Amino acid sequence: MELRDLPSVDELTRGVDDPLAVEAARTVLERAREEIRAGAEPGDLAARLHGELRSLRAPSLRRVVNATGVLVHTNLGRAPLAAEALAQVVETARGYSNLELDLSSGSRGSRQDHLASLLRRLTGAEAALVVNNNAAAMLLALAALAEGREVIVSRGELIEIGDGFRIPDVLARSGARLVEVGTTNRTRARDYERAIGADTALLLRVHQSNFRVVGFAEQPRVEELAAIAARHGLPLVDDLGSGVLDPIPGEPTVRDSPADLVCFSGDKLLGGPQAGIVVGRAELVERLRRHPLQRALRADKLSLAALEGTLRLYLEAPERIPVLRMLRQDAPTVRARAERLAALTAGTVEGTVGRVGGGALPLAELPSFACALDESLAAPLRGGDPPVLGIVRDGKLLLDCLALADEDVDEVAHAVAACR
Ligand SMILES: *Cc1c(COP(=O)(O)O)cnc(C)c1O
């Protein structure tokens, strides 16, 4: 086909009764022009127009199958929610809710009340507050407690989390002044002690989350920092990153932090929706709640419903929280899943190393198994319905079975068959 053989937008959309037809036809023709210039055949343009119309109507944000072996994958929406958490979202959001109404008195209530007692019970803290995410929790804590004053933090903890989120930048935005102590690899308790002055508002500890310094390295234990803070009458704020409520080897639990205020994410190892949770001393939490930024950073009702649904499971059946279940499944279970997928797709089983992801336990290697297929399937599977995301390595596509549910296996096998 030559450029001059291409139909006009009018010709291509003739007989197509669809308000998006003109926009879709322009896209199809533009792509065809590029292909012809590159020496390729654009093929059946009418079929392409219908394909383009279908994709214009399809939701952009949708479910994908995570065959990457990373449990909390930030690009794939972090934690999948438990059925019970989703049910609470549907139940409270499809109609009206008592979001800010106290049903016993009939007067105005606070959206924070729904989660406060659950969080107190699960963490042992005096008070709790929920905002949009952990970055917001940090911003609010620093603005409310340290604006115009100094915050002492170790140089070994001035981390970047991902997508350019840097602790020093958040500190600057909060209006607090950063006082760095120690070095990248070694900070001692007395470094903090020496830096404390009349302008000090608080000590900040940031969990190293997504990296580790090994070798000649030293950081004071958080208990030592808590003791120093207490001696000087200053609060210690602990940014835990991942909020672990049910013990997981290698990660500190929220309950065990001796800090006056602890901040953590809802959608990392906690296994809930995106949220930033602050727990700690009632008087400090109250200062955060009263700060004007709180109104701008608060969580919405969908997140609060999903978080309450998730936290309730911690009391009754934590094994029903997907992230915890996947983290605790044994290797033979994952291997059996990979073997079934390999049998259905004529693939081979390979041992792999899975990861927790989401800035938690960066060194933890979770034994896992994948179904190996030809690399050429990676792109069509990613473009399929549902999209399946694996790992391309050494000319092979590895479909890691660590983060797959048993019921995903047949669906992935169908997706593979559709691509062949
Ligand atoms: C992930 C992380 C954050 C940011 O949390 P979000 O919920 O993604 O905003 C902040 N601090 C630490 C230590 C983290 O690991």
Tab-separated table of C-alpha atoms and ligand atoms in Angstrom:
chain	number	residue	atom	x	y	z
A	1	MET	CA	0.000	0.000	0.000
A	2	GLU	CA	1.176	3.546	-0.826
A	3	LEU	CA	0.447	6.688	1.149
A	4	ARG	CA	-1.942	7.909	-1.549
A	5	ASP	CA	-3.984	4.670	-1.267
A	6	LEU	CA	-4.916	5.432	2.329
A	7	PRO	CA	-8.587	6.325	2.818
A	8	SER	CA	-9.628	9.672	4.296
A	9	VAL	CA	-11.024	9.865	7.831
A	10	ASP	CA	-14.488	10.225	6.279
A	11	GLU	CA	-14.095	7.152	4.116
A	12	LEU	CA	-12.726	5.022	6.924
A	13	THR	CA	-15.521	5.953	9.350
A	14	ARG	CA	-18.371	5.621	6.849
A	15	GLY	CA	-21.109	3.480	8.353
A	16	VAL	CA	-19.432	3.388	11.768
A	17	ASP	CA	-21.952	4.826	14.201
A	18	ASP	CA	-19.751	5.771	17.129
A	19	PRO	CA	-18.951	9.220	18.618
A	20	LEU	CA	-15.301	8.196	19.046
A	21	ALA	CA	-14.919	6.988	15.430
A	22	VAL	CA	-13.206	10.139	14.084
A	23	GLU	CA	-10.608	10.232	16.860
A	24	ALA	CA	-9.953	6.503	16.441
A	25	ALA	CA	-9.678	6.782	12.645
A	26	ARG	CA	-7.118	9.595	12.939
A	27	THR	CA	-4.986	7.414	15.234
A	28	VAL	CA	-5.257	4.406	12.904
A	29	LEU	CA	-4.354	6.463	9.809
A	30	GLU	CA	-1.441	8.167	11.525
A	31	ARG	CA	-0.029	4.772	12.521
A	32	ALA	CA	-0.594	3.427	8.985
A	33	ARG	CA	1.296	6.395	7.488
A	34	GLU	CA	4.269	5.698	9.756
A	35	GLU	CA	4.235	2.027	8.785
A	36	ILE	CA	4.095	2.751	5.060
A	37	ARG	CA	7.003	5.211	5.390
A	38	ALA	CA	8.929	2.470	7.214
A	39	GLY	CA	8.186	0.062	4.347
A	40	ALA	CA	5.590	-2.047	6.199
A	41	GLU	CA	2.031	-3.033	5.243
A	42	PRO	CA	-0.641	-1.501	7.495
A	43	GLY	CA	-3.121	-4.351	6.829
A	44	ASP	CA	-6.894	-4.256	7.324
A	45	LEU	CA	-7.700	-0.678	8.360
A	46	ALA	CA	-11.377	-1.333	9.144
A	47	ALA	CA	-10.388	-4.098	11.570
A	48	ARG	CA	-7.859	-1.762	13.105
A	49	LEU	CA	-10.477	0.921	13.558
A	50	HIS	CA	-12.654	-1.498	15.518
A	51	GLY	CA	-9.669	-2.582	17.605
A	52	GLU	CA	-8.860	1.053	18.366
A	53	LEU	CA	-12.480	1.741	19.369
A	54	ARG	CA	-12.408	-1.256	21.713
A	55	SER	CA	-9.229	-0.056	23.372
A	56	LEU	CA	-10.548	3.525	23.726
A	57	ARG	CA	-13.497	2.095	25.671
A	58	ALA	CA	-11.526	-0.350	27.817
A	59	PRO	CA	-10.621	0.831	31.321
A	60	SER	CA	-7.040	2.046	31.560
A	61	LEU	CA	-6.477	0.984	35.170
A	62	ARG	CA	-7.166	-2.724	35.384
A	63	ARG	CA	-6.233	-6.019	36.922
A	64	VAL	CA	-3.001	-7.695	35.792
A	65	VAL	CA	-1.464	-11.038	36.720
A	66	ASN	CA	1.760	-10.640	38.673
A	67	ALA	CA	4.174	-13.368	37.543
A	68	THR	CA	7.271	-11.355	38.514
A	69	GLY	CA	7.971	-13.077	41.836
A	70	VAL	CA	7.832	-9.713	43.667
A	71	LEU	CA	5.067	-9.777	46.296
A	72	VAL	CA	4.672	-6.044	46.942
A	73	HIS	CA	5.361	-4.583	43.503
A	74	THR	CA	4.943	-0.799	43.446
A	75	ASN	CA	4.375	-0.714	39.669
A	76	LEU	CA	1.676	-3.370	40.008
A	77	GLY	CA	-0.308	-1.666	42.768
A	78	ARG	CA	1.521	-3.100	45.823
A	79	ALA	CA	-0.689	-5.254	48.078
A	80	PRO	CA	-3.686	-7.150	46.689
A	81	LEU	CA	-6.627	-6.769	49.071
A	82	ALA	CA	-8.314	-9.537	51.017
A	83	ALA	CA	-11.860	-10.473	50.006
A	84	GLU	CA	-13.148	-9.250	53.375
A	85	ALA	CA	-11.512	-5.840	52.897
A	86	LEU	CA	-13.040	-5.509	49.432
A	87	ALA	CA	-16.440	-6.518	50.773
A	88	GLN	CA	-16.267	-3.710	53.304
A	89	VAL	CA	-15.419	-1.205	50.545
A	90	VAL	CA	-18.396	-2.329	48.457
A	91	GLU	CA	-20.763	-2.369	51.431
A	92	THR	CA	-19.864	1.096	52.726
A	93	ALA	CA	-19.301	2.862	49.407
A	94	ARG	CA	-22.252	1.735	47.315
A	95	GLY	CA	-24.580	3.785	49.520
A	96	TYR	CA	-24.121	6.353	52.259
A	97	SER	CA	-22.038	5.691	55.341
A	98	ASN	CA	-21.471	7.042	58.839
A	99	LEU	CA	-18.078	8.398	57.719
A	100	GLU	CA	-18.320	11.501	59.903
A	101	LEU	CA	-21.353	10.759	62.018
A	102	ASP	CA	-21.485	9.395	65.543
A	103	LEU	CA	-24.419	6.989	65.373
A	104	SER	CA	-24.877	6.803	69.149
A	105	SER	CA	-25.340	10.555	69.664
A	106	GLY	CA	-26.471	11.510	66.167
A	107	SER	CA	-23.953	14.354	66.127
A	108	ARG	CA	-20.939	14.977	63.957
A	109	GLY	CA	-18.182	12.378	64.313
A	110	SER	CA	-14.621	12.008	63.040
A	111	ARG	CA	-13.584	9.732	60.182
A	112	GLN	CA	-10.550	8.885	62.312
A	113	ASP	CA	-12.717	7.228	64.987
A	114	HIS	CA	-13.500	4.164	62.872
A	115	LEU	CA	-9.931	2.913	62.941
A	116	ALA	CA	-8.458	4.353	66.110
A	117	SER	CA	-9.490	1.625	68.537
A	118	LEU	CA	-8.524	-1.200	66.160
A	119	LEU	CA	-5.107	0.365	65.621
A	120	ARG	CA	-4.657	0.884	69.352
A	121	ARG	CA	-5.451	-2.763	69.993
A	122	LEU	CA	-3.143	-4.038	67.237
A	123	THR	CA	-0.167	-1.813	68.068
A	124	GLY	CA	-0.523	-1.113	71.773
A	125	ALA	CA	-0.320	2.636	71.050
A	126	GLU	CA	-2.365	5.313	72.838
A	127	ALA	CA	-3.692	6.948	69.675
A	128	ALA	CA	-3.742	6.621	65.893
A	129	LEU	CA	-4.341	8.706	62.772
A	130	VAL	CA	-4.713	7.645	59.120
A	131	VAL	CA	-3.667	9.783	56.145
A	132	ASN	CA	-3.213	9.260	52.422
A	133	ASN	CA	0.137	7.439	52.463
A	134	ASN	CA	3.289	7.176	54.531
A	135	ALA	CA	4.922	10.109	52.733
A	136	ALA	CA	1.958	12.213	53.879
A	137	ALA	CA	2.277	10.815	57.401
A	138	MET	CA	5.922	11.909	57.529
A	139	LEU	CA	5.148	15.338	56.104
A	140	LEU	CA	2.363	15.880	58.621
A	141	ALA	CA	4.378	14.625	61.593
A	142	LEU	CA	7.318	16.877	60.760
A	143	ALA	CA	5.147	19.910	59.992
A	144	ALA	CA	3.124	19.528	63.174
A	145	LEU	CA	6.009	18.798	65.520
A	146	ALA	CA	9.060	20.492	64.006
A	147	GLU	CA	8.126	23.411	61.724
A	148	GLY	CA	10.823	26.079	61.932
A	149	ARG	CA	12.915	23.882	64.235
A	150	GLU	CA	15.553	21.199	63.897
A	151	VAL	CA	15.164	17.483	63.206
A	152	ILE	CA	18.147	15.250	63.869
A	153	VAL	CA	18.636	12.316	61.499
A	154	SER	CA	21.524	9.987	60.660
A	155	ARG	CA	23.312	10.397	57.310
A	156	GLY	CA	22.876	6.638	56.917
A	157	GLU	CA	19.090	7.095	56.799
A	158	LEU	CA	18.710	9.920	54.257
A	159	ILE	CA	17.131	7.556	51.797
A	160	GLU	CA	15.308	7.730	48.492
A	161	ILE	CA	12.366	5.314	48.352
A	162	GLY	CA	11.510	5.220	44.667
A	163	ASP	CA	10.231	7.581	41.979
A	164	GLY	CA	12.367	10.340	43.518
A	165	PHE	CA	10.774	10.361	46.984
A	166	ARG	CA	13.621	11.558	49.216
A	167	ILE	CA	13.491	11.939	52.972
A	168	PRO	CA	15.525	15.216	53.000
A	169	ASP	CA	13.079	16.781	50.481
A	170	VAL	CA	10.067	15.883	52.628
A	171	LEU	CA	11.819	17.340	55.633
A	172	ALA	CA	12.454	20.599	53.794
A	173	ARG	CA	8.811	20.800	52.631
A	174	SER	CA	7.551	20.348	56.166
A	175	GLY	CA	9.367	23.520	57.195
A	176	ALA	CA	11.689	21.641	59.547
A	177	ARG	CA	15.457	22.055	59.357
A	178	LEU	CA	17.520	18.961	58.806
A	179	VAL	CA	20.493	18.342	61.087
A	180	GLU	CA	22.528	15.444	59.719
A	181	VAL	CA	24.662	13.415	62.071
A	182	GLY	CA	27.191	10.593	61.602
A	183	THR	CA	28.357	9.275	58.253
A	184	THR	CA	26.828	7.078	55.565
A	185	ASN	CA	28.052	3.898	57.200
A	186	ARG	CA	28.493	4.785	60.871
A	187	THR	CA	26.405	6.837	63.240
A	188	ARG	CA	26.696	6.513	67.011
A	189	ALA	CA	24.359	7.408	69.829
A	190	ARG	CA	26.662	10.214	70.943
A	191	ASP	CA	26.422	11.849	67.485
A	192	TYR	CA	22.743	12.468	68.203
A	193	GLU	CA	23.491	13.559	71.763
A	194	ARG	CA	26.010	16.171	70.584
A	195	ALA	CA	23.660	17.597	67.957
A	196	ILE	CA	20.822	18.280	70.393
A	197	GLY	CA	20.387	21.995	71.100
A	198	ALA	CA	17.824	24.612	72.048
A	199	ASP	CA	16.244	24.455	68.582
A	200	THR	CA	15.886	20.678	68.412
A	201	ALA	CA	12.278	19.581	67.914
A	202	LEU	CA	12.688	15.825	67.614
A	203	LEU	CA	14.892	12.876	66.698
A	204	LEU	CA	13.942	11.044	63.524
A	205	ARG	CA	14.740	7.459	62.737
A	206	VAL	CA	14.087	6.195	59.193
A	207	HIS	CA	14.003	2.488	58.482
A	208	GLN	CA	16.521	1.763	55.716
A	209	SER	CA	13.769	-0.077	53.824
A	210	ASN	CA	15.151	-0.763	50.403
A	211	PHE	CA	18.898	-1.058	51.020
A	212	ARG	CA	21.424	-2.271	53.570
A	213	VAL	CA	24.889	-1.028	54.447
A	214	VAL	CA	27.096	-4.027	55.091
A	215	GLY	CA	30.657	-4.287	56.353
A	216	PHE	CA	32.052	-1.468	58.511
A	217	ALA	CA	28.632	-0.155	59.521
A	218	GLU	CA	26.963	0.913	62.731
A	219	GLN	CA	23.672	2.519	63.706
A	220	PRO	CA	22.446	2.923	67.270
A	221	ARG	CA	19.581	0.656	68.217
A	222	VAL	CA	16.233	2.408	68.246
A	223	GLU	CA	15.995	1.739	71.999
A	224	GLU	CA	19.150	3.809	72.517
A	225	LEU	CA	17.653	6.651	70.492
A	226	ALA	CA	14.457	6.463	72.512
A	227	ALA	CA	16.491	6.718	75.715
A	228	ILE	CA	18.393	9.787	74.447
A	229	ALA	CA	15.170	11.447	73.295
A	230	ALA	CA	13.522	10.783	76.656
A	231	ARG	CA	16.503	12.168	78.565
A	232	HIS	CA	16.207	15.443	76.654
A	233	GLY	CA	12.421	15.571	76.746
A	234	LEU	CA	12.202	15.257	72.944
A	235	PRO	CA	9.958	12.989	70.892
A	236	LEU	CA	11.454	10.203	68.778
A	237	VAL	CA	9.649	9.708	65.457
A	238	ASP	CA	10.179	6.336	63.781
A	239	ASP	CA	9.454	6.008	60.055
A	240	LEU	CA	9.141	2.252	59.784
A	241	GLY	CA	8.254	2.255	56.087
A	242	SER	CA	6.578	-1.120	56.026
A	243	GLY	CA	4.085	-1.633	58.817
A	244	VAL	CA	4.452	-5.088	60.268
A	245	LEU	CA	1.721	-5.966	62.776
A	246	ASP	CA	2.066	-9.751	62.809
A	247	PRO	CA	5.759	-10.660	63.358
A	248	ILE	CA	7.813	-11.359	60.200
A	249	PRO	CA	11.451	-12.392	60.713
A	250	GLY	CA	13.857	-9.554	59.880
A	251	GLU	CA	11.369	-6.678	60.025
A	252	PRO	CA	10.618	-4.628	63.151
A	253	THR	CA	6.982	-4.701	64.271
A	254	VAL	CA	5.060	-1.514	64.989
A	255	ARG	CA	4.305	-2.742	68.510
A	256	ASP	CA	7.991	-3.191	69.328
A	257	SER	CA	9.061	0.315	68.318
A	258	PRO	CA	9.876	2.321	71.449
A	259	ALA	CA	9.325	5.608	69.567
A	260	ASP	CA	6.820	8.255	70.646
A	261	LEU	CA	5.350	8.312	67.140
A	262	VAL	CA	5.560	5.553	64.519
A	263	CYS	CA	4.665	6.079	60.826
A	264	PHE	CA	4.104	3.264	58.320
A	265	SER	CA	2.407	2.371	55.025
A	266	GLY	CA	-0.886	0.531	54.683
A	267	ASP	CA	-0.071	-1.208	51.397
A	268	LYS	CA	3.328	-2.785	52.009
A	269	LEU	CA	3.680	-5.759	54.364
A	270	LEU	CA	0.516	-4.754	56.199
A	271	GLY	CA	-1.330	-5.963	53.099
A	272	GLY	CA	-4.017	-3.273	52.937
A	273	PRO	CA	-4.836	-0.224	50.799
A	274	GLN	CA	-2.599	2.783	50.201
A	275	ALA	CA	-2.562	4.658	53.493
A	276	GLY	CA	-0.199	6.295	55.941
A	277	ILE	CA	-0.726	5.301	59.537
A	278	VAL	CA	0.619	7.201	62.525
A	279	VAL	CA	0.410	5.678	65.994
A	280	GLY	CA	1.870	6.824	69.282
A	281	ARG	CA	1.421	9.118	72.240
A	282	ALA	CA	-2.036	10.676	72.362
A	283	GLU	CA	-0.818	14.232	72.874
A	284	LEU	CA	1.465	14.069	69.785
A	285	VAL	CA	-1.147	12.386	67.578
A	286	GLU	CA	-3.586	15.112	68.625
A	287	ARG	CA	-1.147	17.806	67.444
A	288	LEU	CA	-1.045	16.088	64.023
A	289	ARG	CA	-4.835	15.810	63.916
A	290	ARG	CA	-5.265	19.546	64.602
A	291	HIS	CA	-2.679	20.672	62.030
A	292	PRO	CA	-4.208	22.335	58.907
A	293	LEU	CA	-2.327	19.949	56.606
A	294	GLN	CA	-4.241	17.007	58.090
A	295	ARG	CA	-7.343	18.058	56.148
A	296	ALA	CA	-5.378	17.987	52.898
A	297	LEU	CA	-3.654	14.692	53.601
A	298	ARG	CA	-6.459	12.637	55.128
A	299	ALA	CA	-7.534	9.261	53.723
A	300	ASP	CA	-10.781	8.899	51.778
A	301	LYS	CA	-13.665	6.624	52.737
A	302	LEU	CA	-12.753	3.853	50.271
A	303	SER	CA	-9.275	3.534	51.763
A	304	LEU	CA	-10.611	3.715	55.314
A	305	ALA	CA	-13.108	0.928	54.589
A	306	ALA	CA	-10.414	-1.253	52.995
A	307	LEU	CA	-8.041	-0.579	55.872
A	308	GLU	CA	-10.630	-1.388	58.513
A	309	GLY	CA	-11.495	-4.607	56.666
A	310	THR	CA	-7.812	-5.556	56.565
A	311	LEU	CA	-7.131	-4.676	60.204
A	312	ARG	CA	-10.140	-6.709	61.371
A	313	LEU	CA	-8.603	-9.749	59.682
A	314	TYR	CA	-5.474	-9.279	61.803
A	315	LEU	CA	-7.627	-9.996	64.838
A	316	GLU	CA	-9.458	-12.986	63.393
A	317	ALA	CA	-7.630	-14.604	60.481
A	318	PRO	CA	-4.363	-12.966	59.352
A	319	GLU	CA	-3.766	-15.918	56.981
A	320	ARG	CA	-6.551	-14.530	54.792
A	321	ILE	CA	-4.488	-11.397	54.062
A	322	PRO	CA	-2.945	-12.139	50.633
A	323	VAL	CA	0.503	-10.621	51.281
A	324	LEU	CA	0.912	-12.563	54.532
A	325	ARG	CA	-0.370	-15.777	52.980
A	326	MET	CA	2.055	-15.508	50.044
A	327	LEU	CA	4.947	-14.610	52.314
A	328	ARG	CA	4.333	-17.667	54.465
A	329	GLN	CA	3.541	-20.258	51.771
A	330	ASP	CA	6.114	-23.043	51.575
A	331	ALA	CA	8.312	-23.853	48.570
A	332	PRO	CA	6.496	-27.122	47.622
A	333	THR	CA	3.228	-25.165	47.260
A	334	VAL	CA	4.859	-22.731	44.822
A	335	ARG	CA	6.581	-25.591	42.999
A	336	ALA	CA	3.287	-27.456	42.553
A	337	ARG	CA	1.756	-24.306	41.059
A	338	ALA	CA	4.687	-23.925	38.637
A	339	GLU	CA	4.464	-27.619	37.672
A	340	ARG	CA	0.767	-27.319	36.902
A	341	LEU	CA	1.348	-24.193	34.799
A	342	ALA	CA	4.249	-25.867	32.954
A	343	ALA	CA	2.113	-28.943	32.221
A	344	LEU	CA	-0.672	-26.749	30.794
A	345	THR	CA	1.646	-24.610	28.651
A	346	ALA	CA	4.357	-27.114	27.634
A	347	GLY	CA	6.873	-25.035	29.616
A	348	THR	CA	9.638	-26.131	31.951
A	349	VAL	CA	9.946	-25.573	35.714
A	350	GLU	CA	12.858	-23.468	36.984
A	351	GLY	CA	13.930	-22.568	40.501
A	352	THR	CA	13.905	-18.786	41.045
A	353	VAL	CA	14.387	-16.244	43.821
A	354	GLY	CA	11.344	-14.205	44.793
A	355	ARG	CA	11.406	-10.866	46.593
A	356	VAL	CA	9.225	-9.108	49.112
A	357	GLY	CA	9.532	-5.755	47.297
A	358	GLY	CA	7.984	-2.437	48.290
A	359	GLY	CA	11.050	-1.381	50.229
A	360	ALA	CA	10.932	-4.180	52.787
A	361	LEU	CA	13.439	-6.947	53.497
A	362	PRO	CA	15.638	-6.058	50.482
A	363	LEU	CA	18.038	-8.927	51.149
A	364	ALA	CA	15.398	-11.590	51.755
A	365	GLU	CA	15.435	-14.261	49.053
A	366	LEU	CA	12.178	-16.184	48.914
A	367	PRO	CA	12.618	-19.608	47.330
A	368	SER	CA	10.303	-19.760	44.346
A	369	PHE	CA	9.575	-21.560	41.076
A	370	ALA	CA	8.694	-20.326	37.613
A	371	CYS	CA	7.322	-21.766	34.428
A	372	ALA	CA	9.842	-20.962	31.665
A	373	LEU	CA	8.526	-20.224	28.162
A	374	ASP	CA	9.931	-18.640	25.034
A	375	GLU	CA	10.899	-14.978	25.424
A	376	SER	CA	8.813	-14.031	22.361
A	377	LEU	CA	5.648	-14.525	24.461
A	378	ALA	CA	6.495	-11.659	26.849
A	379	ALA	CA	5.052	-8.799	24.774
A	380	PRO	CA	1.840	-10.544	23.633
A	381	LEU	CA	1.150	-11.723	27.192
A	382	ARG	CA	1.611	-8.170	28.479
A	383	GLY	CA	-0.872	-6.996	25.829
A	384	GLY	CA	-3.364	-9.763	26.584
A	385	ASP	CA	-6.522	-9.787	28.662
A	386	PRO	CA	-5.750	-9.905	31.508
A	387	PRO	CA	-2.175	-8.744	30.964
A	388	VAL	CA	0.353	-11.219	32.384
A	389	LEU	CA	3.671	-9.771	33.588
A	390	GLY	CA	6.660	-12.068	33.888
A	391	ILE	CA	10.440	-11.665	33.853
A	392	VAL	CA	12.580	-11.872	30.710
A	393	ARG	CA	15.973	-13.430	31.386
A	394	ASP	CA	18.516	-15.295	29.233
A	395	GLY	CA	16.195	-15.537	26.248
A	396	LYS	CA	13.374	-16.975	28.322
A	397	LEU	CA	10.149	-15.664	29.780
A	398	LEU	CA	9.885	-16.753	33.417
A	399	LEU	CA	6.368	-16.804	34.846
A	400	ASP	CA	7.156	-16.797	38.553
A	401	CYS	CA	4.494	-18.513	40.637
A	402	LEU	CA	5.228	-16.896	44.027
A	403	ALA	CA	2.649	-14.115	43.680
A	404	LEU	CA	0.114	-16.144	41.694
A	405	ALA	CA	-2.996	-17.480	43.361
A	406	ASP	CA	-3.852	-21.125	42.611
A	407	GLU	CA	-6.894	-19.938	40.685
A	408	ASP	CA	-4.684	-17.725	38.454
A	409	VAL	CA	-2.940	-20.756	36.923
A	410	ASP	CA	-5.702	-21.744	34.497
A	411	GLU	CA	-6.199	-18.139	33.473
A	412	VAL	CA	-2.476	-17.730	32.715
A	413	ALA	CA	-2.494	-20.977	30.742
A	414	HIS	CA	-5.402	-19.660	28.645
A	415	ALA	CA	-3.573	-16.379	28.106
A	416	VAL	CA	-0.496	-18.283	26.868
A	417	ALA	CA	-2.618	-20.405	24.520
A	418	ALA	CA	-4.223	-17.242	23.098
A	419	CYS	CA	-0.776	-15.828	22.258
A	420	ARG	CA	0.459	-18.835	20.318
B	1	LIG	C1	7.822	3.229	51.467
B	1	LIG	C2	8.388	4.166	52.454
B	1	LIG	C3	7.879	5.474	52.579
B	1	LIG	C4	6.793	5.983	51.693
B	1	LIG	O1	5.596	5.321	51.934
B	1	LIG	P1	4.335	5.524	50.945
B	1	LIG	O2	3.219	4.837	51.666
B	1	LIG	O3	4.715	4.889	49.664
B	1	LIG	O4	4.122	6.991	50.809
B	1	LIG	C5	8.434	6.296	53.525
B	1	LIG	N1	9.437	5.881	54.324
B	1	LIG	C6	9.949	4.622	54.233
B	1	LIG	C7	11.065	4.229	55.136
B	1	LIG	C8	9.437	3.724	53.300
B	1	LIG	O5	9.945	2.490	53.193
